[in-house]
Amino acid sequence: MKILSMLPLIGHPRDSKRIDMLQEEGFDVQVCSFIRPYHNGRIPRVKIHYLGEIAHGQYLKRVLVMCKSLFTVRKQLKKADLIYCSGLDMAILALIGQIGLSKKIIIEIGDIREIQCSNALSAKVFRLLDRFVCNRASLIVVTAADFWNEYYLKILGVKTKGLVLENKLEPHELRVKEPSIPSSKIRIGYFGLLRCQWSLEVLLYLVDRYSEKFEIVLAGIPFGNSEIKNYFDKLCESSSVKYLGEYKSPNDLPKLYSEIDIVWGCYPEIQENDWNLKWARPNRFYESCFFGKPIISRFGSNDGVFISKNHTGLLIDEIDIVKTAKLLDKINLSAIDVWKENVKTLDRSIYMYTSEYEALRNEINMLSDSSFEIN
């Protein structure tokens, strides 16, 4: 079966992971994607048909570029048996592009945004569109069980079937863990898209005030406004900060995690409508489990609930920068060793794929006509 994967950008690890999963199960996959400035953490190993370049935040220009891409999209849609869309934008583009073609569409959702759950008029209009598009899909894949149970079933009431595929790690992609590099300091690793200004402020204050105790290891790229870039630059100027640059997932992960003692996975204060933080788990949660590293997270988040139950890291309930740093100062190597031992006892199915490959293949096969053959 030929599957066309439609992506809003190239390099997102989850999208590339899903493409690899489809290929592992014998499907012939090609990609249609836009070009956007982003952390190129993992480039899919398939043929890519580029649809044009779009910038962050320029929504009118984005719509124009997407409209111009329809000719290329339709050309590729005609060759495909099934369309796999990453996000609602790509699903809308696929629905428009396949008018008259009757192609079956799978939508994968990796985030639930505030606008999807609030009581504002704009949110209600968005949910009408969301429900309309999702009810015309053949399958909805979500990366967290609560996305499906709380949003798509309870709030939207969609009729389409759902499948949960968390952002777990692929066992065949990961090399043997590298031994940790010893250090007299407690090393906190912050990896990925470095786009949380509150996090950067906390870590900057930490190394300014407690430089003899802590070292910060950064990897990835700063992403967002000028303030974020400013705090990132200030961090990199510190002698207690090591910046390893942009990295590739999963190949560079063993080296990254060998250089730290604990993972930074915390957020600023979780607002009432921050359902994405309450329902989802970030990639660094699964990575920290695999590499046997405890994690620092926010009290009230989804991964925070897990950490509290399993004692695998530190939970932050402070908002103030100074108070948060003082709380972090209470961490010692003995506590980290205890958390590490607790991480080692976790069942591998919590953070690594087991039966998920087969589950996705079976769902796709059930959507297939009898004339489709898997390579």
mmCIF file of C-alpha atoms in Angstrom:
data_model
loop_
_atom_site.group_PDB
_atom_site.id
_atom_site.type_symbol
_atom_site.label_atom_id
_atom_site.label_comp_id
_atom_site.label_asym_id
_atom_site.label_seq_id
_atom_site.Cartn_x
_atom_site.Cartn_y
_atom_site.Cartn_z
ATOM 1 C CA MET A 1 0.000 0.000 0.000
ATOM 2 C CA LYS A 2 1.201 3.493 -0.864
ATOM 3 C CA ILE A 3 0.826 6.010 1.971
ATOM 4 C CA LEU A 4 1.303 9.746 1.548
ATOM 5 C CA SER A 5 2.418 11.382 4.792
ATOM 6 C CA MET A 6 1.504 15.075 4.899
ATOM 7 C CA LEU A 7 3.645 17.128 7.285
ATOM 8 C CA PRO A 8 3.591 20.814 8.315
ATOM 9 C CA LEU A 9 7.399 20.756 8.529
ATOM 10 C CA ILE A 10 10.414 18.479 8.195
ATOM 11 C CA GLY A 11 12.511 17.347 11.138
ATOM 12 C CA HIS A 12 9.988 16.744 13.917
ATOM 13 C CA PRO A 13 11.081 13.499 15.629
ATOM 14 C CA ARG A 14 7.515 12.242 16.147
ATOM 15 C CA ASP A 15 6.611 12.575 12.457
ATOM 16 C CA SER A 16 9.796 10.827 11.358
ATOM 17 C CA LYS A 17 9.269 8.148 13.984
ATOM 18 C CA ARG A 18 5.798 7.441 12.629
ATOM 19 C CA ILE A 19 7.081 7.241 9.049
ATOM 20 C CA ASP A 20 9.728 4.731 10.146
ATOM 21 C CA MET A 21 7.032 2.736 11.945
ATOM 22 C CA LEU A 22 4.926 2.580 8.777
ATOM 23 C CA GLN A 23 7.929 1.512 6.722
ATOM 24 C CA GLU A 24 8.844 -1.164 9.276
ATOM 25 C CA GLU A 25 5.368 -2.617 8.771
ATOM 26 C CA GLY A 26 5.859 -2.849 5.012
ATOM 27 C CA PHE A 27 4.092 0.256 3.733
ATOM 28 C CA ASP A 28 5.448 2.354 0.863
ATOM 29 C CA VAL A 29 5.646 5.906 2.288
ATOM 30 C CA GLN A 30 6.316 9.250 0.619
ATOM 31 C CA VAL A 31 6.040 12.734 2.119
ATOM 32 C CA CYS A 32 4.518 16.078 1.204
ATOM 33 C CA SER A 33 5.821 18.791 3.506
ATOM 34 C CA PHE A 34 6.273 22.506 3.939
ATOM 35 C CA ILE A 35 9.611 24.049 4.885
ATOM 36 C CA ARG A 36 9.715 25.928 8.201
ATOM 37 C CA PRO A 37 12.531 27.100 10.518
ATOM 38 C CA TYR A 38 12.667 24.308 13.076
ATOM 39 C CA HIS A 39 14.970 21.988 14.991
ATOM 40 C CA ASN A 40 15.899 19.362 12.387
ATOM 41 C CA GLY A 41 16.179 16.640 14.977
ATOM 42 C CA ARG A 42 15.213 13.774 12.688
ATOM 43 C CA ILE A 43 14.774 13.877 8.911
ATOM 44 C CA PRO A 44 12.527 11.137 7.460
ATOM 45 C CA ARG A 45 14.309 8.654 5.222
ATOM 46 C CA VAL A 46 11.801 8.821 2.369
ATOM 47 C CA LYS A 47 11.174 10.798 -0.801
ATOM 48 C CA ILE A 48 9.977 14.296 0.114
ATOM 49 C CA HIS A 49 7.814 16.534 -2.103
ATOM 50 C CA TYR A 50 8.251 20.094 -0.825
ATOM 51 C CA LEU A 51 5.186 22.338 -0.864
ATOM 52 C CA GLY A 52 6.759 25.735 -0.204
ATOM 53 C CA GLU A 53 8.213 27.705 2.682
ATOM 54 C CA ILE A 54 6.137 29.187 5.490
ATOM 55 C CA ALA A 55 7.185 31.313 8.465
ATOM 56 C CA HIS A 56 5.958 31.158 12.049
ATOM 57 C CA GLY A 57 3.091 33.458 12.914
ATOM 58 C CA GLN A 58 2.470 34.798 9.388
ATOM 59 C CA TYR A 59 -0.948 33.184 9.069
ATOM 60 C CA LEU A 60 -2.209 35.022 5.982
ATOM 61 C CA LYS A 61 0.968 34.231 4.090
ATOM 62 C CA ARG A 62 0.713 30.642 5.303
ATOM 63 C CA VAL A 63 -2.788 30.299 3.856
ATOM 64 C CA LEU A 64 -1.580 31.654 0.513
ATOM 65 C CA VAL A 65 1.338 29.209 0.396
ATOM 66 C CA MET A 66 -0.983 26.332 1.296
ATOM 67 C CA CYS A 67 -3.392 27.328 -1.483
ATOM 68 C CA LYS A 68 -0.533 27.410 -3.981
ATOM 69 C CA SER A 69 0.500 23.925 -2.878
ATOM 70 C CA LEU A 70 -2.822 22.324 -3.813
ATOM 71 C CA PHE A 71 -1.677 21.371 -7.329
ATOM 72 C CA THR A 72 1.319 19.426 -5.983
ATOM 73 C CA VAL A 73 -0.763 17.947 -3.173
ATOM 74 C CA ARG A 74 -3.468 16.675 -5.508
ATOM 75 C CA LYS A 75 -0.882 15.207 -7.878
ATOM 76 C CA GLN A 76 0.620 13.163 -5.031
ATOM 77 C CA LEU A 77 -2.767 12.288 -3.555
ATOM 78 C CA LYS A 78 -3.777 10.618 -6.803
ATOM 79 C CA LYS A 79 -0.822 8.220 -6.496
ATOM 80 C CA ALA A 80 -1.543 7.260 -2.872
ATOM 81 C CA ASP A 81 -3.871 4.663 -1.407
ATOM 82 C CA LEU A 82 -4.051 6.294 2.027
ATOM 83 C CA ILE A 83 -3.269 9.738 3.447
ATOM 84 C CA TYR A 84 -1.579 10.119 6.858
ATOM 85 C CA CYS A 85 -1.832 13.724 8.078
ATOM 86 C CA SER A 86 0.151 15.260 10.911
ATOM 87 C CA GLY A 87 -2.167 17.803 12.500
ATOM 88 C CA LEU A 88 -5.447 19.465 11.619
ATOM 89 C CA ASP A 89 -3.921 21.889 9.079
ATOM 90 C CA MET A 90 -2.629 19.043 6.947
ATOM 91 C CA ALA A 91 -5.921 17.170 7.269
ATOM 92 C CA ILE A 92 -7.838 20.202 5.948
ATOM 93 C CA LEU A 93 -5.387 20.507 3.064
ATOM 94 C CA ALA A 94 -5.788 16.804 2.295
ATOM 95 C CA LEU A 95 -9.590 16.995 2.401
ATOM 96 C CA ILE A 96 -9.592 19.892 -0.058
ATOM 97 C CA GLY A 97 -6.965 18.305 -2.280
ATOM 98 C CA GLN A 98 -8.712 14.942 -2.508
ATOM 99 C CA ILE A 99 -12.175 16.235 -3.477
ATOM 100 C CA GLY A 100 -13.569 13.718 -5.917
ATOM 101 C CA LEU A 101 -10.828 11.172 -5.152
ATOM 102 C CA SER A 102 -12.397 9.608 -2.024
ATOM 103 C CA LYS A 103 -9.092 8.835 -0.311
ATOM 104 C CA LYS A 104 -9.145 7.583 3.254
ATOM 105 C CA ILE A 105 -7.435 9.886 5.730
ATOM 106 C CA ILE A 106 -5.697 9.257 9.058
ATOM 107 C CA ILE A 107 -5.067 12.267 11.296
ATOM 108 C CA GLU A 108 -2.376 12.207 13.982
ATOM 109 C CA ILE A 109 -2.623 14.755 16.798
ATOM 110 C CA GLY A 110 0.402 15.506 18.974
ATOM 111 C CA ASP A 111 -0.912 18.528 20.900
ATOM 112 C CA ILE A 112 -4.161 19.964 22.245
ATOM 113 C CA ARG A 113 -4.057 23.762 22.316
ATOM 114 C CA GLU A 114 -5.848 26.199 24.616
ATOM 115 C CA ILE A 115 -8.145 27.410 21.833
ATOM 116 C CA GLN A 116 -9.530 23.898 21.480
ATOM 117 C CA CYS A 117 -10.876 23.778 25.032
ATOM 118 C CA SER A 118 -11.774 27.330 26.104
ATOM 119 C CA ASN A 119 -15.237 28.914 26.236
ATOM 120 C CA ALA A 120 -14.387 31.777 23.866
ATOM 121 C CA LEU A 121 -16.400 32.191 20.677
ATOM 122 C CA SER A 122 -13.276 31.592 18.575
ATOM 123 C CA ALA A 123 -12.742 28.287 20.409
ATOM 124 C CA LYS A 124 -16.325 27.186 19.730
ATOM 125 C CA VAL A 125 -15.871 27.932 16.040
ATOM 126 C CA PHE A 126 -12.567 26.054 16.046
ATOM 127 C CA ARG A 127 -14.230 22.998 17.635
ATOM 128 C CA LEU A 128 -16.924 23.007 14.959
ATOM 129 C CA LEU A 129 -14.199 22.874 12.315
ATOM 130 C CA ASP A 130 -12.253 20.277 14.299
ATOM 131 C CA ARG A 131 -15.321 18.040 14.658
ATOM 132 C CA PHE A 132 -16.190 18.441 10.960
ATOM 133 C CA VAL A 133 -12.700 17.420 9.816
ATOM 134 C CA CYS A 134 -12.244 14.581 12.318
ATOM 135 C CA ASN A 135 -15.597 13.005 11.476
ATOM 136 C CA ARG A 136 -14.453 12.788 7.859
ATOM 137 C CA ALA A 137 -11.274 10.953 8.767
ATOM 138 C CA SER A 138 -11.071 7.167 8.907
ATOM 139 C CA LEU A 139 -8.833 7.043 11.987
ATOM 140 C CA ILE A 140 -7.534 9.533 14.571
ATOM 141 C CA VAL A 141 -4.161 8.784 16.165
ATOM 142 C CA VAL A 142 -3.349 10.638 19.404
ATOM 143 C CA THR A 143 -0.180 10.688 21.475
ATOM 144 C CA ALA A 144 -1.922 10.659 24.865
ATOM 145 C CA ALA A 145 -4.902 8.675 26.133
ATOM 146 C CA ASP A 146 -6.460 11.772 27.700
ATOM 147 C CA PHE A 147 -6.415 13.554 24.333
ATOM 148 C CA TRP A 148 -8.797 10.903 23.094
ATOM 149 C CA ASN A 149 -10.884 10.330 26.212
ATOM 150 C CA GLU A 150 -11.226 13.942 27.381
ATOM 151 C CA TYR A 151 -11.170 15.989 24.188
ATOM 152 C CA TYR A 152 -12.218 13.903 21.207
ATOM 153 C CA LEU A 153 -14.823 11.780 22.990
ATOM 154 C CA LYS A 154 -16.151 14.016 25.786
ATOM 155 C CA ILE A 155 -15.767 17.486 24.258
ATOM 156 C CA LEU A 156 -16.016 16.895 20.497
ATOM 157 C CA GLY A 157 -18.016 13.676 20.537
ATOM 158 C CA VAL A 158 -16.380 12.432 17.330
ATOM 159 C CA LYS A 159 -17.621 9.258 15.683
ATOM 160 C CA THR A 160 -14.288 8.302 14.122
ATOM 161 C CA LYS A 161 -12.244 5.477 15.658
ATOM 162 C CA GLY A 162 -9.199 6.434 17.738
ATOM 163 C CA LEU A 163 -5.803 4.892 18.422
ATOM 164 C CA VAL A 164 -3.334 5.963 21.133
ATOM 165 C CA LEU A 165 0.361 5.938 20.126
ATOM 166 C CA GLU A 166 2.464 7.654 22.789
ATOM 167 C CA ASN A 167 5.824 9.263 21.986
ATOM 168 C CA LYS A 168 7.688 6.198 23.198
ATOM 169 C CA LEU A 169 11.107 5.111 22.002
ATOM 170 C CA GLU A 170 11.829 2.540 19.314
ATOM 171 C CA PRO A 171 13.941 -0.279 20.752
ATOM 172 C CA HIS A 172 15.674 -1.098 17.464
ATOM 173 C CA GLU A 173 16.769 2.527 16.933
ATOM 174 C CA LEU A 174 18.640 3.037 20.199
ATOM 175 C CA ARG A 175 22.247 2.114 20.718
ATOM 176 C CA VAL A 176 23.624 0.755 23.972
ATOM 177 C CA LYS A 177 23.576 3.372 26.696
ATOM 178 C CA GLU A 178 26.900 5.076 27.222
ATOM 179 C CA PRO A 179 28.309 5.103 30.774
ATOM 180 C CA SER A 180 27.739 8.347 32.634
ATOM 181 C CA ILE A 181 30.657 10.732 32.739
ATOM 182 C CA PRO A 182 31.548 11.447 36.388
ATOM 183 C CA SER A 183 31.303 14.992 37.696
ATOM 184 C CA SER A 184 31.543 16.764 41.045
ATOM 185 C CA LYS A 185 28.567 18.950 40.071
ATOM 186 C CA ILE A 186 24.911 18.074 39.581
ATOM 187 C CA ARG A 187 24.355 18.301 35.825
ATOM 188 C CA ILE A 188 20.890 19.280 34.579
ATOM 189 C CA GLY A 189 20.145 18.528 30.916
ATOM 190 C CA TYR A 190 17.702 20.646 28.906
ATOM 191 C CA PHE A 191 17.317 19.199 25.382
ATOM 192 C CA GLY A 192 15.162 19.840 22.310
ATOM 193 C CA LEU A 193 13.405 23.041 21.307
ATOM 194 C CA LEU A 194 14.611 25.486 23.960
ATOM 195 C CA ARG A 195 11.529 27.695 23.874
ATOM 196 C CA CYS A 196 10.449 28.107 27.501
ATOM 197 C CA GLN A 197 11.563 31.522 28.753
ATOM 198 C CA TRP A 198 10.663 30.695 32.366
ATOM 199 C CA SER A 199 12.897 27.617 32.239
ATOM 200 C CA LEU A 200 15.811 29.573 30.823
ATOM 201 C CA GLU A 201 15.393 32.245 33.511
ATOM 202 C CA VAL A 202 15.385 29.624 36.278
ATOM 203 C CA LEU A 203 18.459 27.857 34.937
ATOM 204 C CA LEU A 204 20.299 31.159 34.451
ATOM 205 C CA TYR A 205 19.625 32.199 38.053
ATOM 206 C CA LEU A 206 20.641 28.734 39.237
ATOM 207 C CA VAL A 207 24.091 28.849 37.661
ATOM 208 C CA ASP A 208 24.574 32.478 38.707
ATOM 209 C CA ARG A 209 23.700 31.779 42.338
ATOM 210 C CA TYR A 210 24.805 28.140 42.753
ATOM 211 C CA SER A 211 27.593 27.776 40.182
ATOM 212 C CA GLU A 212 29.726 25.607 42.477
ATOM 213 C CA LYS A 213 26.965 23.002 42.750
ATOM 214 C CA PHE A 214 25.251 22.918 39.350
ATOM 215 C CA GLU A 215 26.130 22.631 35.692
ATOM 216 C CA ILE A 216 23.613 23.034 32.876
ATOM 217 C CA VAL A 217 23.938 20.996 29.674
ATOM 218 C CA LEU A 218 21.956 22.399 26.731
ATOM 219 C CA ALA A 219 21.318 20.731 23.381
ATOM 220 C CA GLY A 220 18.990 21.758 20.566
ATOM 221 C CA ILE A 221 18.105 25.247 19.374
ATOM 222 C CA PRO A 222 16.548 28.321 21.016
ATOM 223 C CA PHE A 223 13.128 28.885 19.532
ATOM 224 C CA GLY A 224 10.755 31.820 19.893
ATOM 225 C CA ASN A 225 10.992 35.530 20.574
ATOM 226 C CA SER A 226 14.033 37.735 21.147
ATOM 227 C CA GLU A 227 13.748 37.426 24.928
ATOM 228 C CA ILE A 228 14.183 33.654 24.710
ATOM 229 C CA LYS A 229 17.248 34.090 22.501
ATOM 230 C CA ASN A 230 18.605 36.678 24.938
ATOM 231 C CA TYR A 231 18.314 34.379 27.963
ATOM 232 C CA PHE A 232 19.777 31.505 25.954
ATOM 233 C CA ASP A 233 22.797 33.634 24.981
ATOM 234 C CA LYS A 234 23.312 34.704 28.605
ATOM 235 C CA LEU A 235 23.220 31.070 29.698
ATOM 236 C CA CYS A 236 25.817 30.066 27.137
ATOM 237 C CA GLU A 237 28.165 32.766 28.440
ATOM 238 C CA SER A 238 28.351 31.069 31.836
ATOM 239 C CA SER A 239 31.302 28.826 32.633
ATOM 240 C CA SER A 240 28.819 26.467 34.311
ATOM 241 C CA VAL A 241 26.881 25.893 31.083
ATOM 242 C CA LYS A 242 27.808 23.513 28.288
ATOM 243 C CA TYR A 243 25.999 23.953 24.964
ATOM 244 C CA LEU A 244 26.300 20.903 22.716
ATOM 245 C CA GLY A 245 24.545 22.429 19.715
ATOM 246 C CA GLU A 246 21.792 20.941 17.587
ATOM 247 C CA TYR A 247 21.544 17.160 17.690
ATOM 248 C CA LYS A 248 20.013 14.256 15.806
ATOM 249 C CA SER A 249 17.469 11.930 17.381
ATOM 250 C CA PRO A 250 17.862 9.087 18.203
ATOM 251 C CA ASN A 251 21.555 8.723 17.230
ATOM 252 C CA ASP A 252 22.902 11.441 19.527
ATOM 253 C CA LEU A 253 20.713 10.655 22.538
ATOM 254 C CA PRO A 254 23.054 8.148 24.265
ATOM 255 C CA LYS A 255 25.890 10.703 24.265
ATOM 256 C CA LEU A 256 23.649 13.520 25.509
ATOM 257 C CA TYR A 257 22.225 11.567 28.406
ATOM 258 C CA SER A 258 25.628 10.238 29.439
ATOM 259 C CA GLU A 259 26.660 13.809 30.276
ATOM 260 C CA ILE A 260 23.860 14.615 32.744
ATOM 261 C CA ASP A 261 22.496 13.499 36.108
ATOM 262 C CA ILE A 262 18.918 14.756 35.879
ATOM 263 C CA VAL A 263 16.617 15.976 33.085
ATOM 264 C CA TRP A 264 14.918 19.368 32.951
ATOM 265 C CA GLY A 265 11.291 18.774 31.979
ATOM 266 C CA CYS A 266 9.565 21.525 33.937
ATOM 267 C CA TYR A 267 7.150 24.214 32.761
ATOM 268 C CA PRO A 268 5.955 27.558 34.086
ATOM 269 C CA GLU A 269 2.693 27.674 36.025
ATOM 270 C CA ILE A 270 0.043 25.441 34.457
ATOM 271 C CA GLN A 271 -3.021 27.533 33.674
ATOM 272 C CA GLU A 272 -6.574 26.242 33.892
ATOM 273 C CA ASN A 273 -6.807 25.646 30.143
ATOM 274 C CA ASP A 274 -3.299 24.237 29.673
ATOM 275 C CA TRP A 275 -4.753 20.854 28.802
ATOM 276 C CA ASN A 276 -1.751 19.912 26.710
ATOM 277 C CA LEU A 277 0.426 19.950 29.844
ATOM 278 C CA LYS A 278 -2.215 18.184 31.918
ATOM 279 C CA TRP A 279 -2.829 15.433 29.383
ATOM 280 C CA ALA A 280 0.424 14.873 27.456
ATOM 281 C CA ARG A 281 3.938 13.623 28.132
ATOM 282 C CA PRO A 282 6.961 15.184 26.385
ATOM 283 C CA ASN A 283 9.598 13.211 24.491
ATOM 284 C CA ARG A 284 12.122 13.870 27.259
ATOM 285 C CA PHE A 285 9.921 11.898 29.694
ATOM 286 C CA TYR A 286 10.328 8.700 27.660
ATOM 287 C CA GLU A 287 14.002 9.413 26.958
ATOM 288 C CA SER A 288 14.779 9.976 30.637
ATOM 289 C CA CYS A 289 13.166 6.648 31.539
ATOM 290 C CA PHE A 290 15.168 4.738 28.936
ATOM 291 C CA PHE A 291 18.488 6.297 29.903
ATOM 292 C CA GLY A 292 17.812 5.832 33.603
ATOM 293 C CA LYS A 293 17.797 9.526 34.476
ATOM 294 C CA PRO A 294 15.403 11.183 36.951
ATOM 295 C CA ILE A 295 13.466 14.220 35.756
ATOM 296 C CA ILE A 296 12.442 17.621 37.123
ATOM 297 C CA SER A 297 8.809 18.316 36.297
ATOM 298 C CA ARG A 298 5.858 20.539 37.171
ATOM 299 C CA PHE A 299 3.408 19.513 39.869
ATOM 300 C CA GLY A 300 0.025 18.904 38.213
ATOM 301 C CA SER A 301 1.347 17.911 34.793
ATOM 302 C CA ASN A 302 0.722 14.453 33.332
ATOM 303 C CA ASP A 303 4.330 13.355 33.819
ATOM 304 C CA GLY A 304 4.237 15.004 37.255
ATOM 305 C CA VAL A 305 1.482 12.619 38.326
ATOM 306 C CA PHE A 306 3.637 9.684 37.209
ATOM 307 C CA ILE A 307 6.747 11.022 38.962
ATOM 308 C CA SER A 308 4.833 11.548 42.197
ATOM 309 C CA LYS A 309 3.522 7.992 42.129
ATOM 310 C CA ASN A 310 6.813 6.331 41.172
ATOM 311 C CA HIS A 311 9.305 8.653 42.904
ATOM 312 C CA THR A 312 11.429 9.131 39.788
ATOM 313 C CA GLY A 313 12.346 12.797 40.138
ATOM 314 C CA LEU A 314 11.627 16.212 41.600
ATOM 315 C CA LEU A 315 8.311 18.056 41.309
ATOM 316 C CA ILE A 316 8.252 21.851 41.237
ATOM 317 C CA ASP A 317 5.254 23.735 42.628
ATOM 318 C CA GLU A 318 6.916 27.168 42.826
ATOM 319 C CA ILE A 319 6.458 29.907 40.219
ATOM 320 C CA ASP A 320 8.897 32.528 41.465
ATOM 321 C CA ILE A 321 12.345 32.231 39.857
ATOM 322 C CA VAL A 322 14.291 32.659 43.099
ATOM 323 C CA LYS A 323 12.092 30.273 45.102
ATOM 324 C CA THR A 324 12.311 27.681 42.328
ATOM 325 C CA ALA A 325 16.106 27.897 42.329
ATOM 326 C CA LYS A 326 16.157 27.491 46.121
ATOM 327 C CA LEU A 327 14.016 24.381 45.758
ATOM 328 C CA LEU A 328 16.431 22.993 43.174
ATOM 329 C CA ASP A 329 19.322 23.700 45.536
ATOM 330 C CA LYS A 330 17.883 21.061 47.880
ATOM 331 C CA ILE A 331 18.740 18.350 45.334
ATOM 332 C CA ASN A 332 21.757 16.256 46.265
ATOM 333 C CA LEU A 333 23.524 13.308 44.656
ATOM 334 C CA SER A 334 22.078 10.865 47.203
ATOM 335 C CA ALA A 335 18.522 11.815 46.221
ATOM 336 C CA ILE A 336 19.433 11.501 42.534
ATOM 337 C CA ASP A 337 20.805 7.986 43.150
ATOM 338 C CA VAL A 338 17.523 6.947 44.799
ATOM 339 C CA TRP A 339 15.487 8.340 41.906
ATOM 340 C CA LYS A 340 17.766 6.567 39.422
ATOM 341 C CA GLU A 341 17.147 3.232 41.118
ATOM 342 C CA ASN A 342 13.396 3.835 40.940
ATOM 343 C CA VAL A 343 13.648 4.646 37.220
ATOM 344 C CA LYS A 344 15.474 1.350 36.647
ATOM 345 C CA THR A 345 12.525 -0.593 38.084
ATOM 346 C CA LEU A 346 10.025 0.798 35.555
ATOM 347 C CA ASP A 347 8.494 -1.607 33.077
ATOM 348 C CA ARG A 348 9.966 -1.077 29.604
ATOM 349 C CA SER A 349 6.472 -0.840 28.073
ATOM 350 C CA ILE A 350 6.062 2.537 29.816
ATOM 351 C CA TYR A 351 8.696 4.170 27.620
ATOM 352 C CA MET A 352 9.349 1.792 24.701
ATOM 353 C CA TYR A 353 7.108 0.543 21.933
ATOM 354 C CA THR A 354 5.979 -3.053 22.262
ATOM 355 C CA SER A 355 2.762 -3.935 20.404
ATOM 356 C CA GLU A 356 2.144 -0.469 18.932
ATOM 357 C CA TYR A 357 3.637 -1.302 15.514
ATOM 358 C CA GLU A 358 1.228 -4.188 15.063
ATOM 359 C CA ALA A 359 -1.704 -2.122 16.338
ATOM 360 C CA LEU A 360 -1.138 0.606 13.743
ATOM 361 C CA ARG A 361 -0.646 -1.918 10.953
ATOM 362 C CA ASN A 362 -3.859 -3.710 11.870
ATOM 363 C CA GLU A 363 -5.857 -0.467 11.915
ATOM 364 C CA ILE A 364 -4.549 0.472 8.475
ATOM 365 C CA ASN A 365 -5.223 -2.983 7.091
ATOM 366 C CA MET A 366 -8.817 -2.745 8.305
ATOM 367 C CA LEU A 367 -9.161 0.507 6.354
ATOM 368 C CA SER A 368 -7.717 -1.063 3.217
ATOM 369 C CA ASP A 369 -9.684 -2.388 0.310
ATOM 370 C CA SER A 370 -9.007 -6.024 -0.553
ATOM 371 C CA SER A 371 -7.190 -4.877 -3.688
ATOM 372 C CA PHE A 372 -4.443 -3.201 -1.645
ATOM 373 C CA GLU A 373 -1.373 -5.313 -1.051
ATOM 374 C CA ILE A 374 1.337 -4.652 1.483
ATOM 375 C CA ASN A 375 4.868 -4.891 0.080
#
